[in-house]
Short mmCIF file of C-alpha atoms in Angstrom, two decimals:
data_model
loop_
_atom_site.label_atom_id
_atom_site.label_comp_id
_atom_site.label_asym_id
_atom_site.label_seq_id
_atom_site.Cartn_x
_atom_site.Cartn_y
_atom_site.Cartn_z
CA UNK A 191 -37.23 79.99 20.14
CA UNK A 192 -38.46 76.47 19.60
CA UNK A 193 -36.58 73.43 20.87
CA UNK A 194 -35.38 72.44 17.42
CA UNK A 195 -34.40 76.04 16.74
CA UNK A 196 -32.16 75.93 19.83
CA UNK A 197 -30.64 72.65 18.68
CA UNK A 198 -29.97 74.03 15.19
CA UNK A 199 -28.37 77.18 16.60
CA UNK A 200 -26.10 75.18 18.89
CA UNK A 201 -25.08 72.78 16.12
CA UNK A 202 -24.46 75.69 13.75
CA UNK A 203 -22.20 77.30 16.36
CA UNK A 204 -20.03 74.17 16.45
CA UNK A 205 -19.89 73.87 12.66
CA UNK A 206 -18.95 77.53 12.32
CA UNK A 207 -16.23 77.17 14.97
CA UNK A 208 -14.85 74.19 13.08
CA UNK A 209 -14.95 76.01 9.74
CA UNK A 210 -12.97 78.88 11.23
CA UNK A 211 -10.44 76.99 13.33
CA UNK A 212 -10.22 73.71 11.34
CA UNK A 213 -8.97 71.78 14.36
CA UNK A 214 -10.84 68.51 14.44
CA UNK A 215 -12.03 67.50 10.99
CA UNK A 216 -8.66 67.50 9.16
CA UNK A 217 -7.15 65.55 12.05
CA UNK A 218 -9.95 62.95 11.88
CA UNK A 219 -9.61 62.61 8.10
CA UNK A 220 -5.87 62.18 8.24
CA UNK A 221 -6.21 59.74 11.13
CA UNK A 222 -8.72 57.46 9.40
CA UNK A 223 -6.67 57.27 6.19
CA UNK A 224 -3.46 56.64 8.17
CA UNK A 225 -5.22 53.90 10.12
CA UNK A 226 -6.36 52.19 6.93
CA UNK A 227 -2.78 52.28 5.62
CA UNK A 228 -1.53 50.82 8.90
CA UNK A 229 -4.16 48.06 8.58
CA UNK A 230 -2.85 47.16 5.14
CA UNK A 231 0.48 46.34 6.75
CA UNK A 232 -1.14 44.77 9.82
CA UNK A 233 -3.04 42.25 7.67
CA UNK A 234 -0.71 39.48 6.53
CA UNK A 235 -0.72 38.32 2.94
CA UNK A 236 -3.66 36.00 2.34
CA UNK A 237 -5.83 37.45 5.10
CA UNK A 238 -9.40 37.34 3.86
CA UNK A 239 -11.68 40.24 3.13
CA UNK A 240 -13.78 39.50 6.21
CA UNK A 241 -10.85 40.44 8.46
CA UNK A 242 -10.53 43.76 6.65
CA UNK A 243 -14.25 44.43 7.19
CA UNK A 244 -13.70 44.08 10.92
CA UNK A 245 -10.78 46.47 10.81
CA UNK A 246 -12.94 49.10 9.10
CA UNK A 247 -14.99 49.20 12.30
CA UNK A 248 -11.91 49.53 14.46
CA UNK A 249 -10.83 52.48 12.31
CA UNK A 250 -14.25 54.15 12.54
CA UNK A 251 -14.57 53.73 16.33
CA UNK A 252 -11.11 55.14 17.00
CA UNK A 253 -11.59 58.02 14.58
CA UNK A 254 -14.85 58.85 16.31
CA UNK A 255 -13.00 58.79 19.65
CA UNK A 256 -10.52 61.30 18.28
CA UNK A 257 -13.33 63.66 17.38
CA UNK A 258 -15.27 63.04 20.61
CA UNK A 259 -12.23 63.85 22.74
CA UNK A 260 -12.31 67.34 21.21
CA UNK A 261 -16.09 67.67 21.26
CA UNK A 262 -16.35 69.81 24.39
CA UNK A 263 -12.92 71.42 24.08
CA UNK A 264 -14.19 74.84 22.83
CA UNK A 265 -16.66 75.09 25.72
CA UNK A 266 -14.10 73.97 28.26
CA UNK A 267 -11.27 76.20 27.08
CA UNK A 268 -13.35 79.35 27.12
CA UNK A 269 -15.53 78.38 30.10
CA UNK A 270 -18.63 78.61 27.91
CA UNK A 271 -20.40 75.55 29.27
CA UNK A 272 -21.61 77.41 32.36
CA UNK A 273 -23.09 80.03 30.08
CA UNK A 274 -24.80 77.42 27.95
CA UNK A 275 -26.23 75.70 31.02
CA UNK A 276 -27.60 79.02 32.27
CA UNK A 277 -29.08 79.90 28.87
CA UNK A 278 -32.89 79.80 28.74
CA UNK A 279 -33.10 76.64 26.68
CA UNK A 280 -33.76 73.02 27.58
CA UNK A 281 -30.45 71.50 28.62
CA UNK A 282 -30.97 68.41 26.53
CA UNK A 283 -30.85 70.74 23.50
CA UNK A 284 -27.16 71.33 24.32
CA UNK A 285 -26.55 67.60 24.05
CA UNK A 286 -28.61 67.23 20.87
CA UNK A 287 -26.88 70.19 19.21
CA UNK A 288 -23.45 68.85 20.09
CA UNK A 289 -24.36 65.31 18.99
CA UNK A 290 -25.64 66.69 15.66
CA UNK A 291 -22.38 68.58 15.12
CA UNK A 292 -20.30 65.52 15.98
CA UNK A 293 -22.48 63.46 13.63
CA UNK A 294 -21.79 65.96 10.85
CA UNK A 295 -18.04 65.64 11.42
CA UNK A 296 -18.16 61.86 11.61
CA UNK A 297 -20.29 61.58 8.46
CA UNK A 298 -17.86 63.80 6.55
CA UNK A 299 -15.02 61.56 7.67
CA UNK A 300 -16.95 58.46 6.61
CA UNK A 301 -17.62 59.98 3.20
CA UNK A 302 -13.86 59.81 2.72
CA UNK A 303 -13.16 56.67 4.73
CA UNK A 304 -15.60 54.34 2.95
CA UNK A 305 -14.35 55.08 -0.60
CA UNK A 306 -10.78 54.87 0.69
CA UNK A 307 -11.58 51.51 2.27
CA UNK A 308 -13.18 50.30 -0.98
CA UNK A 309 -10.09 51.44 -2.87
CA UNK A 310 -7.61 49.74 -0.53
CA UNK A 311 -9.41 46.58 0.55
CA UNK A 312 -12.26 45.80 -1.84
CA UNK A 313 -15.90 46.62 -2.10
CA UNK A 314 -18.29 48.24 0.37
CA UNK A 315 -21.87 47.02 0.03
CA UNK A 316 -25.14 48.77 0.85
CA UNK A 317 -25.59 46.88 4.14
CA UNK A 318 -22.20 48.16 5.34
CA UNK A 319 -23.16 51.74 4.49
CA UNK A 320 -26.47 51.36 6.33
CA UNK A 321 -24.61 49.86 9.29
CA UNK A 322 -22.14 52.75 9.30
CA UNK A 323 -24.95 55.33 9.30
CA UNK A 324 -26.87 53.60 12.12
CA UNK A 325 -23.75 52.97 14.20
CA UNK A 326 -22.66 56.59 13.75
CA UNK A 327 -25.90 57.79 15.31
CA UNK A 328 -25.26 55.60 18.35
CA UNK A 329 -21.60 56.62 18.53
CA UNK A 330 -22.49 60.32 18.47
CA UNK A 331 -25.37 60.02 20.93
CA UNK A 332 -23.48 58.03 23.56
CA UNK A 333 -20.07 59.53 22.82
CA UNK A 334 -21.22 63.13 23.23
CA UNK A 335 -22.66 62.40 26.66
CA UNK A 336 -19.62 60.43 27.80
CA UNK A 337 -17.34 63.19 26.48
CA UNK A 338 -19.26 65.67 28.64
CA UNK A 339 -18.65 63.37 31.63
CA UNK A 340 -14.98 63.07 30.75
CA UNK A 341 -14.70 66.84 30.34
CA UNK A 342 -15.72 67.23 33.98
CA UNK A 343 -12.88 64.97 35.14
CA UNK A 344 -9.23 65.76 35.67
CA UNK A 345 -8.03 63.10 33.25
CA UNK A 346 -10.33 64.12 30.34
CA UNK A 347 -8.99 62.59 27.11
CA UNK A 348 -7.50 59.69 29.04
CA UNK A 349 -10.76 58.48 30.57
CA UNK A 350 -13.01 58.91 27.52
CA UNK A 351 -11.88 55.78 25.61
CA UNK A 352 -12.28 53.73 28.81
CA UNK A 353 -15.86 54.93 29.18
CA UNK A 354 -16.70 54.68 25.51
CA UNK A 355 -15.28 51.36 24.33
CA UNK A 356 -17.40 49.02 26.54
CA UNK A 357 -20.50 50.89 25.37
CA UNK A 358 -19.31 50.73 21.75
CA UNK A 359 -18.95 46.93 21.76
CA UNK A 360 -22.63 46.33 20.82
CA UNK A 361 -22.25 48.84 17.99
CA UNK A 362 -19.21 47.02 16.67
CA UNK A 363 -21.09 43.71 16.89
CA UNK A 364 -24.01 45.17 14.93
CA UNK A 365 -21.79 46.91 12.40
CA UNK A 366 -19.53 43.95 11.70
CA UNK A 367 -22.59 41.69 11.54
CA UNK A 368 -24.18 43.99 8.97
CA UNK A 369 -20.94 43.97 6.95
CA UNK A 370 -20.20 40.26 6.91
CA UNK A 371 -23.47 38.45 7.59
CA UNK A 372 -25.54 37.00 4.77
CA UNK A 373 -28.68 38.34 6.46
CA UNK A 374 -27.76 41.84 7.64
CA UNK A 375 -31.33 42.92 8.44
CA UNK A 376 -31.32 41.67 12.05
CA UNK A 377 -27.99 43.36 12.74
CA UNK A 378 -29.30 46.63 11.32
CA UNK A 379 -32.42 46.26 13.44
CA UNK A 380 -30.23 45.72 16.48
CA UNK A 381 -28.27 48.90 15.68
CA UNK A 382 -31.53 50.84 15.34
CA UNK A 383 -32.67 49.46 18.71
CA UNK A 384 -29.38 50.50 20.31
CA UNK A 385 -29.71 53.99 18.83
CA UNK A 386 -33.26 54.37 20.10
CA UNK A 387 -32.56 53.12 23.65
CA UNK A 388 -29.37 55.05 24.23
CA UNK A 389 -30.54 58.24 22.52
CA UNK A 390 -33.52 58.41 24.86
CA UNK A 391 -31.31 57.66 27.87
CA UNK A 392 -28.74 60.31 26.88
CA UNK A 393 -31.43 62.85 26.09
CA UNK A 394 -33.06 62.32 29.48
CA UNK A 395 -29.88 62.24 31.56
CA UNK A 396 -27.71 64.95 29.99
CA UNK A 397 -29.18 67.61 32.23
CA UNK A 398 -27.71 65.90 35.30
CA UNK A 399 -24.25 65.59 33.77
CA UNK A 400 -23.83 69.34 33.30
CA UNK A 401 -25.72 70.65 36.31
CA UNK A 402 -25.03 70.47 40.02
CA UNK B 206 -23.38 68.68 54.92
CA UNK B 207 -24.03 65.52 56.80
CA UNK B 208 -23.29 62.17 55.24
CA UNK B 209 -24.52 60.00 58.08
CA UNK B 210 -28.01 58.65 57.72
CA UNK B 211 -30.51 58.77 60.54
CA UNK B 212 -30.41 54.99 60.84
CA UNK B 213 -26.62 54.75 61.24
CA UNK B 214 -26.83 53.96 64.95
CA UNK B 215 -29.10 50.97 64.34
CA UNK B 216 -27.06 49.75 61.36
CA UNK B 217 -23.94 49.55 63.53
CA UNK B 218 -25.50 46.86 65.66
CA UNK B 219 -27.03 45.09 62.66
CA UNK B 220 -23.76 44.59 60.78
CA UNK B 221 -22.14 41.99 63.12
CA UNK B 222 -25.38 40.00 63.14
CA UNK B 223 -25.59 40.19 59.35
CA UNK B 224 -21.95 39.12 59.04
CA UNK B 225 -22.56 36.14 61.33
CA UNK B 226 -25.65 35.16 59.35
CA UNK B 227 -23.71 35.46 56.07
CA UNK B 228 -20.87 33.32 57.43
CA UNK B 229 -23.31 30.67 58.65
CA UNK B 230 -25.17 30.59 55.35
CA UNK B 231 -21.96 30.37 53.31
CA UNK B 232 -20.87 27.50 55.57
CA UNK B 233 -24.17 25.68 55.01
CA UNK B 234 -23.94 26.33 51.26
CA UNK B 235 -20.41 24.88 51.11
CA UNK B 236 -21.53 21.83 53.10
CA UNK B 237 -24.53 21.31 50.82
CA UNK B 238 -22.52 21.86 47.63
CA UNK B 239 -19.82 19.35 48.56
CA UNK B 240 -21.55 16.78 50.76
CA UNK B 241 -25.31 16.83 50.21
CA UNK B 242 -25.86 17.57 46.52
CA UNK B 243 -25.45 14.45 44.37
CA UNK B 244 -22.58 14.28 41.89
CA UNK B 245 -23.52 15.32 38.36
CA UNK B 246 -23.53 12.25 36.12
CA UNK B 247 -22.21 14.19 33.16
CA UNK B 248 -19.63 16.61 34.54
CA UNK B 249 -18.60 14.98 37.84
CA UNK B 250 -17.00 17.03 40.60
CA UNK B 251 -16.40 20.10 38.43
CA UNK B 252 -20.15 20.69 38.22
CA UNK B 253 -20.16 21.63 41.90
CA UNK B 254 -18.63 25.03 41.09
CA UNK B 255 -22.03 25.78 39.54
CA UNK B 256 -23.37 26.27 43.08
CA UNK B 257 -20.97 29.18 43.52
CA UNK B 258 -20.53 30.52 40.00
CA UNK B 259 -24.20 31.12 39.18
CA UNK B 260 -25.23 32.58 42.58
CA UNK B 261 -22.21 34.90 42.50
CA UNK B 262 -23.16 36.03 38.99
CA UNK B 263 -26.77 36.66 40.01
CA UNK B 264 -25.57 38.58 43.07
CA UNK B 265 -23.33 40.73 40.88
CA UNK B 266 -26.30 41.60 38.67
CA UNK B 267 -28.33 42.43 41.78
CA UNK B 268 -25.55 44.72 43.06
CA UNK B 269 -25.34 46.58 39.73
CA UNK B 270 -29.12 46.96 39.68
CA UNK B 271 -29.08 48.17 43.31
CA UNK B 272 -26.41 50.72 42.41
CA UNK B 273 -28.53 51.97 39.51
CA UNK B 274 -31.64 52.20 41.70
CA UNK B 275 -29.71 54.28 44.23
CA UNK B 276 -28.37 56.41 41.37
CA UNK B 277 -31.90 57.00 40.13
CA UNK B 278 -32.99 57.96 43.65
CA UNK B 279 -30.10 60.41 43.85
CA UNK B 280 -31.09 62.13 40.60
CA UNK B 281 -34.70 62.17 41.68
CA UNK B 282 -34.50 63.21 45.33
CA UNK B 283 -31.12 65.00 45.33
CA UNK B 284 -30.24 63.32 48.62
CA UNK B 285 -26.49 63.01 48.92
CA UNK B 286 -26.42 59.75 50.87
CA UNK B 287 -27.62 57.84 47.80
CA UNK B 288 -24.34 58.69 46.07
CA UNK B 289 -22.27 56.71 48.56
CA UNK B 290 -24.82 53.86 48.58
CA UNK B 291 -24.77 53.66 44.78
CA UNK B 292 -20.98 53.66 44.75
CA UNK B 293 -20.69 50.94 47.40
CA UNK B 294 -23.25 48.74 45.61
CA UNK B 295 -21.31 49.03 42.35
CA UNK B 296 -18.07 48.36 44.19
CA UNK B 297 -19.55 45.13 45.59
CA UNK B 298 -20.93 44.30 42.15
CA UNK B 299 -17.51 44.66 40.60
CA UNK B 300 -15.98 42.39 43.26
CA UNK B 301 -18.65 39.73 42.65
CA UNK B 302 -18.28 40.26 38.91
CA UNK B 303 -14.55 39.54 39.13
CA UNK B 304 -15.34 36.42 41.16
CA UNK B 305 -17.79 35.37 38.43
CA UNK B 306 -15.06 35.72 35.82
CA UNK B 307 -12.68 33.72 38.01
CA UNK B 308 -15.09 30.88 38.83
CA UNK B 309 -16.39 30.79 35.25
CA UNK B 310 -12.87 30.53 33.96
CA UNK B 311 -12.13 27.64 36.32
CA UNK B 312 -15.34 25.90 35.26
CA UNK B 313 -14.48 26.38 31.58
CA UNK B 314 -11.03 24.87 32.16
CA UNK B 315 -12.48 21.89 34.00
CA UNK B 316 -15.30 21.27 31.51
CA UNK B 317 -13.82 22.23 28.15
CA UNK B 318 -10.08 22.39 28.81
CA UNK B 319 -9.70 26.12 28.11
CA UNK B 320 -9.40 28.99 30.58
CA UNK B 321 -11.23 31.32 28.27
CA UNK B 322 -13.94 30.61 25.69
CA UNK B 323 -15.44 33.38 23.59
CA UNK B 324 -18.43 31.15 22.98
CA UNK B 325 -19.42 31.45 26.65
CA UNK B 326 -21.88 34.30 26.43
CA UNK B 327 -22.25 34.93 30.14
CA UNK B 328 -18.50 35.12 30.67
CA UNK B 329 -18.04 37.51 27.75
CA UNK B 330 -20.86 39.65 29.13
CA UNK B 331 -19.16 39.78 32.50
CA UNK B 332 -15.91 40.79 30.83
CA UNK B 333 -17.68 43.70 29.11
CA UNK B 334 -19.35 44.68 32.39
CA UNK B 335 -16.08 44.38 34.26
CA UNK B 336 -14.46 46.81 31.80
CA UNK B 337 -17.46 49.12 31.96
CA UNK B 338 -17.55 49.28 35.77
CA UNK B 339 -13.77 49.54 36.06
CA UNK B 340 -14.09 52.70 33.97
CA UNK B 341 -16.72 53.86 36.52
CA UNK B 342 -14.04 53.97 39.19
CA UNK B 343 -11.59 55.75 36.87
CA UNK B 344 -14.24 58.36 36.12
CA UNK B 345 -15.43 58.78 39.69
CA UNK B 346 -12.00 59.26 41.18
CA UNK B 347 -10.92 61.80 38.59
CA UNK B 348 -13.81 64.17 39.34
CA UNK B 349 -13.73 66.45 42.35
CA UNK B 350 -16.05 65.41 45.15
CA UNK B 351 -19.37 67.18 45.06
CA UNK B 352 -22.85 67.15 43.53
CA UNK B 353 -21.45 67.08 39.98
CA UNK B 354 -19.56 63.88 40.69
CA UNK B 355 -22.60 62.35 42.36
CA UNK B 356 -24.77 63.16 39.33
CA UNK B 357 -22.27 61.87 36.77
CA UNK B 358 -21.69 58.65 38.75
CA UNK B 359 -25.44 58.10 38.99
CA UNK B 360 -25.99 58.60 35.25
CA UNK B 361 -23.13 56.22 34.48
CA UNK B 362 -24.62 53.62 36.85
CA UNK B 363 -27.91 53.91 34.97
CA UNK B 364 -26.10 53.34 31.68
CA UNK B 365 -24.77 50.13 33.21
CA UNK B 366 -28.16 48.51 33.74
CA UNK B 367 -29.19 49.45 30.20
CA UNK B 368 -25.93 48.09 28.84
CA UNK B 369 -26.47 44.66 30.47
CA UNK B 370 -29.44 43.53 28.28
CA UNK B 371 -28.12 45.34 25.20
CA UNK B 372 -24.72 43.67 25.51
CA UNK B 373 -26.35 40.36 26.21
CA UNK B 374 -28.32 40.67 22.98
CA UNK B 375 -25.19 41.76 21.11
CA UNK B 376 -23.17 38.81 22.36
CA UNK B 377 -26.00 36.44 21.47
CA UNK B 378 -26.03 37.90 17.99
CA UNK B 379 -22.28 37.63 17.73
CA UNK B 380 -21.85 34.05 18.88
CA UNK B 381 -23.65 30.78 18.63
CA UNK B 382 -24.88 29.51 21.92
CA UNK B 383 -23.09 26.57 23.51
CA UNK B 384 -23.22 27.63 27.15
CA UNK B 385 -25.12 24.92 29.00
CA UNK B 386 -28.59 26.22 29.73
CA UNK B 387 -29.69 24.83 33.05
CA UNK B 388 -32.84 26.88 33.40
CA UNK B 389 -35.37 26.48 30.64
CA UNK B 390 -38.91 27.65 30.28
CA UNK B 391 -40.14 24.35 31.73
CA UNK B 392 -38.34 25.05 35.00
CA UNK B 393 -34.95 24.03 36.29
CA UNK B 394 -33.59 20.71 35.03
CA UNK B 395 -32.10 19.75 38.35
CA UNK B 396 -32.99 17.22 40.98
CA UNK B 397 -34.70 18.54 44.11
CA UNK B 398 -31.58 18.44 46.28
CA UNK B 399 -29.50 20.15 43.61
CA UNK B 400 -32.06 22.91 43.32
CA UNK B 401 -32.21 23.28 47.11
CA UNK B 402 -28.41 23.53 47.25
CA UNK B 403 -28.50 26.15 44.51
CA UNK B 404 -31.12 28.18 46.39
CA UNK B 405 -29.16 28.01 49.64
CA UNK B 406 -26.00 29.11 47.85
CA UNK B 407 -27.88 31.93 46.16
CA UNK B 408 -29.29 33.11 49.49
CA UNK B 409 -25.84 32.83 51.09
CA UNK B 410 -24.19 34.94 48.38
CA UNK B 411 -26.95 37.55 48.53
CA UNK B 412 -26.70 37.87 52.30
CA UNK B 413 -22.91 37.96 52.06
CA UNK B 414 -23.07 40.76 49.47
CA UNK B 415 -25.55 42.67 51.61
CA UNK B 416 -23.39 42.28 54.72
CA UNK B 417 -20.33 43.50 52.82
CA UNK B 418 -22.36 46.38 51.44
CA UNK B 419 -23.48 47.48 54.89
CA UNK B 420 -19.97 47.07 56.29
CA UNK B 421 -18.34 49.14 53.56
CA UNK B 422 -21.03 51.78 53.85
CA UNK B 423 -20.42 51.98 57.60
CA UNK B 424 -16.67 52.37 57.09
CA UNK B 425 -17.07 54.98 54.36
CA UNK B 426 -19.51 57.01 56.48
CA UNK B 427 -17.20 56.83 59.45
CA UNK B 428 -14.37 58.08 57.23
CA UNK B 429 -16.32 61.03 55.97
CA UNK B 430 -17.59 61.95 59.45
CA UNK B 431 -14.03 61.82 60.72
CA UNK B 432 -12.88 64.04 57.86
CA UNK B 433 -15.60 66.55 58.67
CA UNK B 434 -14.57 66.59 62.33
CA UNK B 435 -10.93 67.14 61.36
CA UNK B 436 -11.90 69.99 59.07
CA UNK B 437 -13.89 71.55 61.90
CA UNK B 438 -10.94 71.25 64.27
CA UNK B 439 -8.37 72.80 61.96
#
């Protein structure tokens, strides 16, 4: 089977698991809407729209963390990761398949979150949508690898946000810049640069995270 | 499984000499910073912390880079001793990084009257790095010792050196730049003595970091050898 065929099979496995068990996606959806409602009460009367734009990114990053914490749970609970590592496919395909599945979940959540945000707090412009798409790629690429690291540790869900948030700061900078700046192009370019650099790094180093 | 390197017998004798050299150099740097370098016309006495703040920051970067190089060597050559070396380098880097935050904070208070300024790009970068490398220790100590932990630590160390320029760019994009730029493309804007003092301080901090690195490595190797002996006895 070709490399992309392996990736597609692995991603399809995750999507099928999710369709059958419905563990992660409903939780992420409910979480992002609840967070937006909490933000309405966290923003005092008279707070400007720019502040709300920043909070959108907080909501997205934390929702992604919720999904990422569960990303490797099926493999861990049934001890399937060893099997996947031994399978005759390139190990980076495991990472790419998982990142694609996580991206599918996160995009579905954003399809709900962005209209909900527009409904609650005002408009969402094209630059914000582009920023969300680019940042989601980076979140999924880096987050999937870090989640695999965290899955190998005793503390698991506890350590993942600690690993992820410092690496997510540039994404938040790029995303918020794209949302609020009058010239979003350079922020979008920065997000694309981040995606390219970290995707290559994750793709090259995943093998070492899962093997001994 | 042996964690001691072939050169451990020679390094034992080198560490006291290195420590003495580091102490002497730090002494000379302090003397130069306080008594030889002329007082800055603009900032007065508070500018003298520059001779410690900037060299410490540069040393911290060097330690993180050293840790990443050792991590890369581990992934490449699968030699277990690089794991401990990478860890110790990052440990030293985190210590020097904390010192950078501390001295930078003091400098900001003396110069601008605030302990913390978000407009200080370098300080913000060090805060991000401090959080990132603190998570390194959380991760490392929650994984069972073995090749898996060594690999994961090495990959995380590599992420660190990539994060440094990316974060730097991000912080530049996020903030306008008011941090005083001493080095420009035309060379340092310092008098000769000031530059000499800076170089001595930089050398002193580098040697100090290296001495601490060797010392910690020696202690850690001794620990693990002792543990192996105990396991053999029981």
